[in-house]
PDB file of C-alpha atoms in Angstrom:
ATOM      1  CA  MET B 741      83.577  12.374 112.066  1.00 39.00           C
ATOM      2  CA  GLN B 742      80.639  14.783 112.099  1.00 41.00           C
ATOM      3  CA  LYS B 743      79.189  16.007 115.366  1.00 44.00           C
ATOM      4  CA  ASP B 744      76.179  13.667 115.306  1.00 49.00           C
ATOM      5  CA  GLN B 745      78.116  10.581 114.255  1.00 45.00           C
ATOM      6  CA  GLN B 746      78.794   7.766 116.724  1.00 43.00           C
ATOM      7  CA  VAL B 747      80.470   4.391 116.502  1.00 39.00           C
ATOM      8  CA  VAL B 748      78.573   1.239 117.464  1.00 38.00           C
ATOM      9  CA  GLY B 749      80.913  -1.744 117.468  1.00 42.00           C
ATOM     10  CA  ARG B 750      82.801  -1.382 114.207  1.00 43.00           C
ATOM     11  CA  LYS B 751      79.973   0.326 112.337  1.00 50.00           C
ATOM     12  CA  GLN B 752      79.730   4.093 112.065  1.00 53.00           C
ATOM     13  CA  VAL B 753      76.282   5.386 112.971  1.00 53.00           C
ATOM     14  CA  ALA B 754      75.616   8.658 111.191  1.00 66.00           C
ATOM     15  CA  LEU B 755      72.715  10.174 113.100  1.00 89.00           C
ATOM     16  CA  LYS B 756      70.684   9.850 116.273  1.00 94.00           C
ATOM     17  CA  LEU B 757      66.989  10.615 115.873  1.00 96.00           C
ATOM     18  CA  SER B 758      63.899  10.567 118.063  1.00 96.00           C
ATOM     19  CA  PHE B 759      60.359  10.052 116.809  1.00 95.00           C
ATOM     20  CA  SER B 760      59.733  13.748 117.431  1.00 95.00           C
ATOM     21  CA  GLN B 761      62.656  14.674 115.194  1.00 96.00           C
ATOM     22  CA  ILE B 762      61.553  12.254 112.469  1.00 97.00           C
ATOM     23  CA  SER B 763      57.987  13.559 112.676  1.00 94.00           C
ATOM     24  CA  THR B 764      59.195  17.168 112.509  1.00 94.00           C
ATOM     25  CA  TYR B 765      61.262  16.449 109.399  1.00 96.00           C
ATOM     26  CA  LEU B 766      58.345  14.718 107.688  1.00 95.00           C
ATOM     27  CA  GLU B 767      56.071  17.682 108.434  1.00 92.00           C
ATOM     28  CA  CYS B 768      58.611  20.314 107.369  1.00 93.00           C
ATOM     29  CA  PRO B 769      62.332  19.722 106.745  1.00 94.00           C
ATOM     30  CA  TYR B 770      63.017  23.439 107.172  1.00 93.00           C
ATOM     31  CA  ARG B 771      61.505  23.437 110.654  1.00 92.00           C
ATOM     32  CA  TYR B 772      63.699  20.455 111.510  1.00 94.00           C
ATOM     33  CA  TYR B 773      66.692  22.453 110.255  1.00 93.00           C
ATOM     34  CA  LEU B 774      65.874  25.456 112.407  1.00 92.00           C
ATOM     35  CA  SER B 775      65.031  23.375 115.483  1.00 93.00           C
ATOM     36  CA  TYR B 776      67.750  20.726 115.477  1.00 94.00           C
ATOM     37  CA  ILE B 777      70.588  21.996 113.273  1.00 93.00           C
ATOM     38  CA  VAL B 778      70.556  25.731 113.934  1.00 91.00           C
ATOM     39  CA  LYS B 779      68.993  25.067 117.365  1.00 91.00           C
ATOM     40  CA  LEU B 780      66.837  28.182 117.458  1.00 88.00           C
ATOM     41  CA  PRO B 781      64.997  28.333 120.781  1.00 85.00           C
ATOM     42  CA  GLY B 782      61.328  27.434 120.662  1.00 80.00           C
ATOM     43  CA  VAL B 783      58.510  28.906 122.694  1.00 80.00           C
ATOM     44  CA  ALA B 784      57.472  27.136 125.896  1.00 81.00           C
ATOM     45  CA  LYS B 785      54.075  25.592 125.253  1.00 87.00           C
ATOM     46  CA  PRO B 786      51.564  24.937 128.045  1.00 92.00           C
ATOM     47  CA  TYR B 787      50.278  21.714 126.464  1.00 91.00           C
ATOM     48  CA  PHE B 788      53.760  20.204 126.752  1.00 92.00           C
ATOM     49  CA  SER B 789      53.839  21.051 130.464  1.00 95.00           C
ATOM     50  CA  PHE B 790      50.330  19.653 130.874  1.00 96.00           C
ATOM     51  CA  GLY B 791      51.205  16.430 129.047  1.00 96.00           C
ATOM     52  CA  HIS B 792      54.446  15.852 130.946  1.00 97.00           C
ATOM     53  CA  SER B 793      52.662  16.348 134.273  1.00 97.00           C
ATOM     54  CA  VAL B 794      49.945  13.806 133.421  1.00 98.00           C
ATOM     55  CA  HIS B 795      52.485  11.310 132.073  1.00 97.00           C
ATOM     56  CA  SER B 796      54.553  11.587 135.249  1.00 97.00           C
ATOM     57  CA  ALA B 797      51.536  10.858 137.468  1.00 97.00           C
ATOM     58  CA  LEU B 798      50.556   7.806 135.381  1.00 96.00           C
ATOM     59  CA  GLU B 799      54.139   6.572 135.416  1.00 96.00           C
ATOM     60  CA  LYS B 800      54.042   6.387 139.221  1.00 94.00           C
ATOM     61  CA  PHE B 801      50.548   4.874 139.187  1.00 93.00           C
ATOM     62  CA  HIS B 802      51.544   1.983 136.891  1.00 92.00           C
ATOM     63  CA  LYS B 803      55.157   1.505 137.977  1.00 91.00           C
ATOM     64  CA  PRO B 804      55.796  -2.239 138.485  1.00 88.00           C
ATOM     65  CA  ARG B 805      56.746  -3.199 142.038  1.00 76.00           C
ATOM     66  CA  LEU B 806      57.898  -6.387 143.702  1.00 68.00           C
ATOM     67  CA  LEU B 807      54.942  -6.403 146.060  1.00 62.00           C
ATOM     68  CA  PRO B 808      51.406  -5.851 144.694  1.00 64.00           C
ATOM     69  CA  GLU B 809      49.866  -2.624 145.917  1.00 71.00           C
ATOM     70  CA  THR B 810      46.537  -0.941 145.386  1.00 78.00           C
ATOM     71  CA  TYR B 811      46.645   2.788 144.787  1.00 87.00           C
ATOM     72  CA  THR B 812      43.813   5.191 145.449  1.00 92.00           C
ATOM     73  CA  LEU B 813      42.555   8.123 143.447  1.00 95.00           C
ATOM     74  CA  ASN B 814      44.153  10.415 146.021  1.00 96.00           C
ATOM     75  CA  ASP B 815      47.520   8.791 145.328  1.00 95.00           C
ATOM     76  CA  LEU B 816      47.140   9.505 141.626  1.00 96.00           C
ATOM     77  CA  LEU B 817      46.066  13.122 142.180  1.00 97.00           C
ATOM     78  CA  ASN B 818      48.886  13.722 144.672  1.00 97.00           C
ATOM     79  CA  TRP B 819      51.416  12.426 142.147  1.00 97.00           C
ATOM     80  CA  PHE B 820      49.947  14.794 139.579  1.00 98.00           C
ATOM     81  CA  GLU B 821      50.182  17.728 141.987  1.00 97.00           C
ATOM     82  CA  SER B 822      53.806  16.962 142.871  1.00 97.00           C
ATOM     83  CA  SER B 823      54.719  16.507 139.191  1.00 96.00           C
ATOM     84  CA  TRP B 824      53.061  19.685 137.934  1.00 97.00           C
ATOM     85  CA  ILE B 825      55.087  21.840 135.507  1.00 96.00           C
ATOM     86  CA  SER B 826      54.188  25.526 135.232  1.00 94.00           C
ATOM     87  CA  ASP B 827      56.166  26.461 132.102  1.00 92.00           C
ATOM     88  CA  GLY B 828      54.368  28.168 129.228  1.00 92.00           C
ATOM     89  CA  PHE B 829      51.137  29.316 130.857  1.00 94.00           C
ATOM     90  CA  LYS B 830      50.309  32.955 130.158  1.00 91.00           C
ATOM     91  CA  ASP B 831      48.890  33.698 133.597  1.00 94.00           C
ATOM     92  CA  PRO B 832      47.960  32.010 136.915  1.00 94.00           C
ATOM     93  CA  GLN B 833      44.328  31.712 135.851  1.00 96.00           C
ATOM     94  CA  SER B 834      45.072  29.682 132.713  1.00 95.00           C
ATOM     95  CA  GLU B 835      47.478  27.508 134.696  1.00 96.00           C
ATOM     96  CA  ALA B 836      44.859  26.851 137.393  1.00 97.00           C
ATOM     97  CA  LYS B 837      42.293  25.953 134.728  1.00 96.00           C
ATOM     98  CA  ALA B 838      44.714  23.516 133.087  1.00 96.00           C
ATOM     99  CA  LYS B 839      45.518  21.905 136.424  1.00 97.00           C
ATOM    100  CA  ASP B 840      41.807  21.394 137.125  1.00 97.00           C
ATOM    101  CA  GLU B 841      41.426  19.825 133.667  1.00 97.00           C
ATOM    102  CA  GLY B 842      44.310  17.488 134.425  1.00 97.00           C
ATOM    103  CA  LYS B 843      42.735  16.385 137.685  1.00 97.00           C
ATOM    104  CA  SER B 844      39.401  15.783 135.969  1.00 96.00           C
ATOM    105  CA  LEU B 845      41.146  13.778 133.261  1.00 96.00           C
ATOM    106  CA  LEU B 846      42.882  11.590 135.846  1.00 97.00           C
ATOM    107  CA  VAL B 847      39.664  11.056 137.821  1.00 97.00           C
ATOM    108  CA  GLY B 848      38.054   9.727 134.651  1.00 96.00           C
ATOM    109  CA  TYR B 849      41.078   7.546 133.936  1.00 96.00           C
ATOM    110  CA  TYR B 850      41.034   6.102 137.448  1.00 95.00           C
ATOM    111  CA  GLU B 851      37.309   5.303 137.326  1.00 95.00           C
ATOM    112  CA  ARG B 852      37.721   3.508 133.995  1.00 92.00           C
ATOM    113  CA  ASN B 853      40.706   1.466 135.120  1.00 88.00           C
ATOM    114  CA  LYS B 854      40.394   0.866 138.869  1.00 85.00           C
ATOM    115  CA  GLU B 855      38.964  -2.644 138.431  1.00 82.00           C
ATOM    116  CA  LYS B 856      41.487  -3.702 135.802  1.00 78.00           C
ATOM    117  CA  PRO B 857      44.505  -5.765 136.888  1.00 68.00           C
ATOM    118  CA  GLN B 858      47.846  -3.955 136.890  1.00 64.00           C
ATOM    119  CA  LEU B 859      49.885  -5.988 134.411  1.00 74.00           C
ATOM    120  CA  SER B 860      52.428  -3.370 133.383  1.00 89.00           C
ATOM    121  CA  VAL B 861      55.961  -4.681 132.957  1.00 92.00           C
ATOM    122  CA  GLU B 862      57.583  -1.309 132.163  1.00 94.00           C
ATOM    123  CA  VAL B 863      56.650   2.372 132.269  1.00 96.00           C
ATOM    124  CA  GLU B 864      58.471   5.250 130.588  1.00 96.00           C
ATOM    125  CA  LYS B 865      60.860   2.708 129.083  1.00 96.00           C
ATOM    126  CA  LYS B 866      63.805   4.394 127.379  1.00 96.00           C
ATOM    127  CA  PHE B 867      65.348   2.721 124.361  1.00 97.00           C
ATOM    128  CA  THR B 868      67.988   3.214 121.699  1.00 95.00           C
ATOM    129  CA  LEU B 869      67.412   1.220 118.547  1.00 94.00           C
ATOM    130  CA  GLU B 870      69.936   0.759 115.755  1.00 94.00           C
ATOM    131  CA  ILE B 871      68.378   0.811 112.291  1.00 93.00           C
ATOM    132  CA  GLY B 872      70.921   0.726 109.504  1.00 87.00           C
ATOM    133  CA  CYS B 873      73.177   3.711 110.132  1.00 87.00           C
ATOM    134  CA  VAL B 874      70.661   5.437 112.408  1.00 93.00           C
ATOM    135  CA  LEU B 875      70.221   5.359 116.165  1.00 95.00           C
ATOM    136  CA  VAL B 876      66.564   5.877 117.049  1.00 97.00           C
ATOM    137  CA  ALA B 877      65.943   6.895 120.662  1.00 96.00           C
ATOM    138  CA  GLY B 878      62.656   7.190 122.483  1.00 97.00           C
ATOM    139  CA  VAL B 879      60.485   6.441 125.497  1.00 97.00           C
ATOM    140  CA  ILE B 880      57.523   4.045 125.557  1.00 97.00           C
ATOM    141  CA  ASP B 881      54.839   5.267 127.967  1.00 97.00           C
ATOM    142  CA  ARG B 882      53.683   1.823 129.099  1.00 97.00           C
ATOM    143  CA  ILE B 883      54.256  -1.825 128.240  1.00 96.00           C
ATOM    144  CA  ASP B 884      51.703  -4.359 129.465  1.00 94.00           C
ATOM    145  CA  ARG B 885      51.757  -8.150 129.403  1.00 91.00           C
ATOM    146  CA  LEU B 886      48.564  -9.583 127.908  1.00 91.00           C
ATOM    147  CA  PRO B 887      47.027 -12.895 129.056  1.00 89.00           C
ATOM    148  CA  SER B 888      48.492 -14.441 125.893  1.00 91.00           C
ATOM    149  CA  GLY B 889      51.961 -13.560 127.155  1.00 90.00           C
ATOM    150  CA  ASN B 890      52.498 -11.089 124.333  1.00 93.00           C
ATOM    151  CA  LEU B 891      53.135  -7.374 124.728  1.00 95.00           C
ATOM    152  CA  HIS B 892      50.698  -4.465 124.588  1.00 96.00           C
ATOM    153  CA  LEU B 893      52.239  -1.027 123.987  1.00 97.00           C
ATOM    154  CA  VAL B 894      50.352   2.034 125.263  1.00 97.00           C
ATOM    155  CA  ASP B 895      50.988   5.657 124.335  1.00 97.00           C
ATOM    156  CA  TYR B 896      49.013   8.322 126.211  1.00 97.00           C
ATOM    157  CA  LYS B 897      47.563  11.287 124.342  1.00 96.00           C
ATOM    158  CA  THR B 898      46.424  14.299 126.373  1.00 95.00           C
ATOM    159  CA  GLY B 899      45.321  16.589 123.529  1.00 91.00           C
ATOM    160  CA  ASN B 900      41.813  17.248 122.281  1.00 89.00           C
ATOM    161  CA  PHE B 901      42.242  15.880 118.766  1.00 87.00           C
ATOM    162  CA  ILE B 902      41.106  12.299 118.232  1.00 87.00           C
ATOM    163  CA  PRO B 903      41.410  10.853 114.701  1.00 88.00           C
ATOM    164  CA  GLN B 904      38.631   8.703 113.313  1.00 87.00           C
ATOM    165  CA  GLU B 905      41.179   6.095 112.283  1.00 89.00           C
ATOM    166  CA  LEU B 906      44.930   5.695 112.306  1.00 91.00           C
ATOM    167  CA  GLU B 907      46.715   6.970 109.227  1.00 88.00           C
ATOM    168  CA  GLN B 908      50.226   6.013 108.190  1.00 88.00           C
ATOM    169  CA  LYS B 909      51.758   8.977 110.010  1.00 85.00           C
ATOM    170  CA  ASP B 910      49.915   7.951 113.189  1.00 89.00           C
ATOM    171  CA  LYS B 911      51.211   4.395 112.948  1.00 95.00           C
ATOM    172  CA  LEU B 912      54.848   5.460 112.639  1.00 96.00           C
ATOM    173  CA  GLN B 913      55.374   6.187 116.330  1.00 96.00           C
ATOM    174  CA  LEU B 914      53.877   2.924 117.588  1.00 97.00           C
ATOM    175  CA  SER B 915      55.712   0.992 114.871  1.00 97.00           C
ATOM    176  CA  ILE B 916      59.034   2.408 116.087  1.00 97.00           C
ATOM    177  CA  TYR B 917      58.063   1.382 119.614  1.00 97.00           C
ATOM    178  CA  THR B 918      57.174  -2.091 118.346  1.00 97.00           C
ATOM    179  CA  LEU B 919      60.621  -2.534 116.798  1.00 97.00           C
ATOM    180  CA  ALA B 920      62.218  -1.430 120.075  1.00 96.00           C
ATOM    181  CA  ALA B 921      60.015  -3.531 122.391  1.00 96.00           C
ATOM    182  CA  THR B 922      60.471  -6.650 120.275  1.00 94.00           C
ATOM    183  CA  LYS B 923      64.216  -6.295 120.625  1.00 92.00           C
ATOM    184  CA  LEU B 924      64.216  -5.303 124.301  1.00 92.00           C
ATOM    185  CA  PHE B 925      61.921  -8.082 125.503  1.00 90.00           C
ATOM    186  CA  ASN B 926      62.540 -10.696 122.835  1.00 83.00           C
ATOM    187  CA  GLY B 927      58.764 -11.040 122.564  1.00 82.00           C
ATOM    188  CA  GLU B 928      55.904 -10.380 120.216  1.00 92.00           C
ATOM    189  CA  VAL B 929      53.886  -7.169 120.240  1.00 95.00           C
ATOM    190  CA  GLU B 930      50.268  -8.220 119.954  1.00 96.00           C
ATOM    191  CA  LYS B 931      48.736  -4.754 120.147  1.00 96.00           C
ATOM    192  CA  ALA B 932      49.818  -1.116 120.068  1.00 97.00           C
ATOM    193  CA  THR B 933      47.408   1.513 121.386  1.00 97.00           C
ATOM    194  CA  TYR B 934      46.938   5.257 121.481  1.00 97.00           C
ATOM    195  CA  MET B 935      44.974   6.027 124.646  1.00 96.00           C
ATOM    196  CA  PHE B 936      43.161   9.368 124.440  1.00 96.00           C
ATOM    197  CA  LEU B 937      42.862  10.398 128.057  1.00 96.00           C
ATOM    198  CA  ARG B 938      40.358  13.240 127.705  1.00 93.00           C
ATOM    199  CA  SER B 939      37.705  11.026 126.128  1.00 92.00           C
ATOM    200  CA  GLY B 940      38.712   7.589 127.369  1.00 92.00           C
ATOM    201  CA  SER B 941      38.718   6.292 123.796  1.00 94.00           C
ATOM    202  CA  GLU B 942      41.439   4.126 122.271  1.00 95.00           C
ATOM    203  CA  LEU B 943      42.742   3.334 118.803  1.00 96.00           C
ATOM    204  CA  SER B 944      44.770   0.144 118.432  1.00 96.00           C
ATOM    205  CA  PHE B 945      46.443  -1.839 115.697  1.00 95.00           C
ATOM    206  CA  THR B 946      48.953  -4.666 115.314  1.00 93.00           C
ATOM    207  CA  PRO B 947      52.033  -3.563 113.363  1.00 93.00           C
ATOM    208  CA  ASP B 948      52.642  -6.300 110.773  1.00 94.00           C
ATOM    209  CA  SER B 949      55.828  -7.024 108.824  1.00 95.00           C
ATOM    210  CA  GLU B 950      54.818  -4.690 105.976  1.00 96.00           C
ATOM    211  CA  GLN B 951      54.153  -1.823 108.356  1.00 96.00           C
ATOM    212  CA  LEU B 952      57.482  -2.374 110.128  1.00 96.00           C
ATOM    213  CA  ALA B 953      59.327  -2.493 106.796  1.00 97.00           C
ATOM    214  CA  THR B 954      57.702   0.821 105.817  1.00 96.00           C
ATOM    215  CA  THR B 955      58.790   2.302 109.147  1.00 96.00           C
ATOM    216  CA  ILE B 956      62.402   1.220 108.635  1.00 96.00           C
ATOM    217  CA  TYR B 957      62.390   2.645 105.101  1.00 96.00           C
ATOM    218  CA  THR B 958      60.984   5.966 106.365  1.00 96.00           C
ATOM    219  CA  ILE B 959      63.651   6.276 109.058  1.00 96.00           C
ATOM    220  CA  GLU B 960      66.476   5.504 106.636  1.00 95.00           C
ATOM    221  CA  LYS B 961      65.076   7.939 104.025  1.00 96.00           C
ATOM    222  CA  VAL B 962      64.779  10.761 106.566  1.00 96.00           C
ATOM    223  CA  SER B 963      68.318  10.093 107.768  1.00 95.00           C
ATOM    224  CA  LYS B 964      69.634  10.121 104.198  1.00 94.00           C
ATOM    225  CA  ASP B 965      67.905  13.407 103.366  1.00 95.00           C
ATOM    226  CA  ILE B 966      69.189  15.049 106.549  1.00 95.00           C
ATOM    227  CA  GLY B 967      72.703  13.817 105.825  1.00 93.00           C
ATOM    228  CA  GLU B 968      72.535  15.346 102.346  1.00 93.00           C
ATOM    229  CA  GLY B 969      71.417  18.714 103.732  1.00 94.00           C
ATOM    230  CA  PHE B 970      67.969  18.585 102.157  1.00 94.00           C
ATOM    231  CA  PHE B 971      65.780  21.058 104.078  1.00 93.00           C
ATOM    232  CA  PRO B 972      63.040  22.505 101.837  1.00 92.00           C
ATOM    233  CA  LYS B 973      60.166  24.507 103.258  1.00 89.00           C
ATOM    234  CA  CYS B 974      56.871  22.677 103.322  1.00 87.00           C
ATOM    235  CA  LYS B 975      53.683  24.670 103.805  1.00 83.00           C
ATOM    236  CA  ASN B 976      50.961  22.597 105.424  1.00 82.00           C
ATOM    237  CA  LYS B 977      48.255  22.604 108.097  1.00 83.00           C
ATOM    238  CA  TYR B 978      50.860  22.611 110.896  1.00 81.00           C
ATOM    239  CA  CYS B 979      52.358  25.979 109.875  1.00 86.00           C
ATOM    240  CA  PRO B 980      50.246  28.194 112.209  1.00 85.00           C
ATOM    241  CA  TRP B 981      51.632  26.310 115.224  1.00 83.00           C
ATOM    242  CA  CYS B 982      55.263  26.537 114.148  1.00 88.00           C
ATOM    243  CA  ASP B 983      57.568  28.668 116.312  1.00 88.00           C
ATOM    244  CA  PHE B 984      59.229  30.026 113.179  1.00 87.00           C
ATOM    245  CA  TYR B 985      56.118  30.714 111.098  1.00 85.00           C
ATOM    246  CA  SER B 986      56.307  34.511 111.400  1.00 79.00           C
ATOM    247  CA  PHE B 987      59.520  34.864 109.392  1.00 71.00           C
ATOM    248  CA  CYS B 988      59.343  31.712 107.281  1.00 77.00           C
ATOM    249  CA  ASP B 989      58.233  33.442 104.040  1.00 68.00           C
ATOM    250  CA  SER B 990      61.127  35.885 104.045  1.00 51.00           C
ATOM    251  CA  ALA B 991      63.824  33.516 105.297  1.00 51.00           C
ATOM    252  CA  LYS B 992      66.296  31.959 102.916  1.00 52.00           C
ATOM    253  CA  VAL B 993      66.942  28.230 103.087  1.00 47.00           C
ATOM    254  CA  PHE B 994      70.646  27.445 103.226  1.00 44.00           C
ATOM    255  CA  ASN B 995      72.325  24.120 102.651  1.00 42.00           C
ATOM    256  CA  ILE B 996      73.479  22.597 105.910  1.00 40.00           C
ATOM    257  CA  GLN B 997      77.114  23.083 104.915  1.00 40.00           C
ATOM    258  CA  GLU B 998      76.551  26.855 104.471  1.00 38.00           C
ATOM    259  CA  GLY B 999      75.062  27.465 107.906  1.00 36.00           C
ATOM    260  CA  PHE B1000      72.073  29.665 108.769  1.00 31.00           C
TER     261      PHE B1000
END
């Protein structure tokens, strides 16, 4: 049995993937190869530290509790301060600026949401979903219960980019979460939302059966290609942000069985 293979019941599961891994492969199979097969170390990125710190503060703010409690803005900012991650910042000045931006972002979030009822049923919900011969693992930022009784999935985005509309690649992540939440809670997902925290804007959609079927097909196709050692280079708009961009043109692509 290969290293990444597991057994679930009597069925052999060939690969365990996260959305990030699937997304990386779709953007560039060669980058997936270098990151997850060869396991070359990446560069610590400040926006990851920033995002994790904000997510951690919001997790505590929305965490369901047995007794209803009202949290203040100071609570939220204190959670952010205690959760702060310093990795990746080039100097203390850039770190301080990012921390101030995070606080400003959370102040805006609090003002927009302080009058809304706290109906979250789960935060940072981990899942492992079996799709064919693939185990898909992930974490859903927040799951709310709507007045209808159905589920509302929320994924926070802390970056500056806000698409005008959701494309297929944008819908993949929330569709994976929909498959997981439907199984975990035995309920219907009425809405799935990207919440852009810097602007306060949101983009939502309801993953229908066709969208979910496309998601399952995509996962199985990616798994199949990885299993067959198919890792071509793919030049695209993401290349300048790739950790391995500097030597990509001169590097040779090997089949997975040959090594790096």
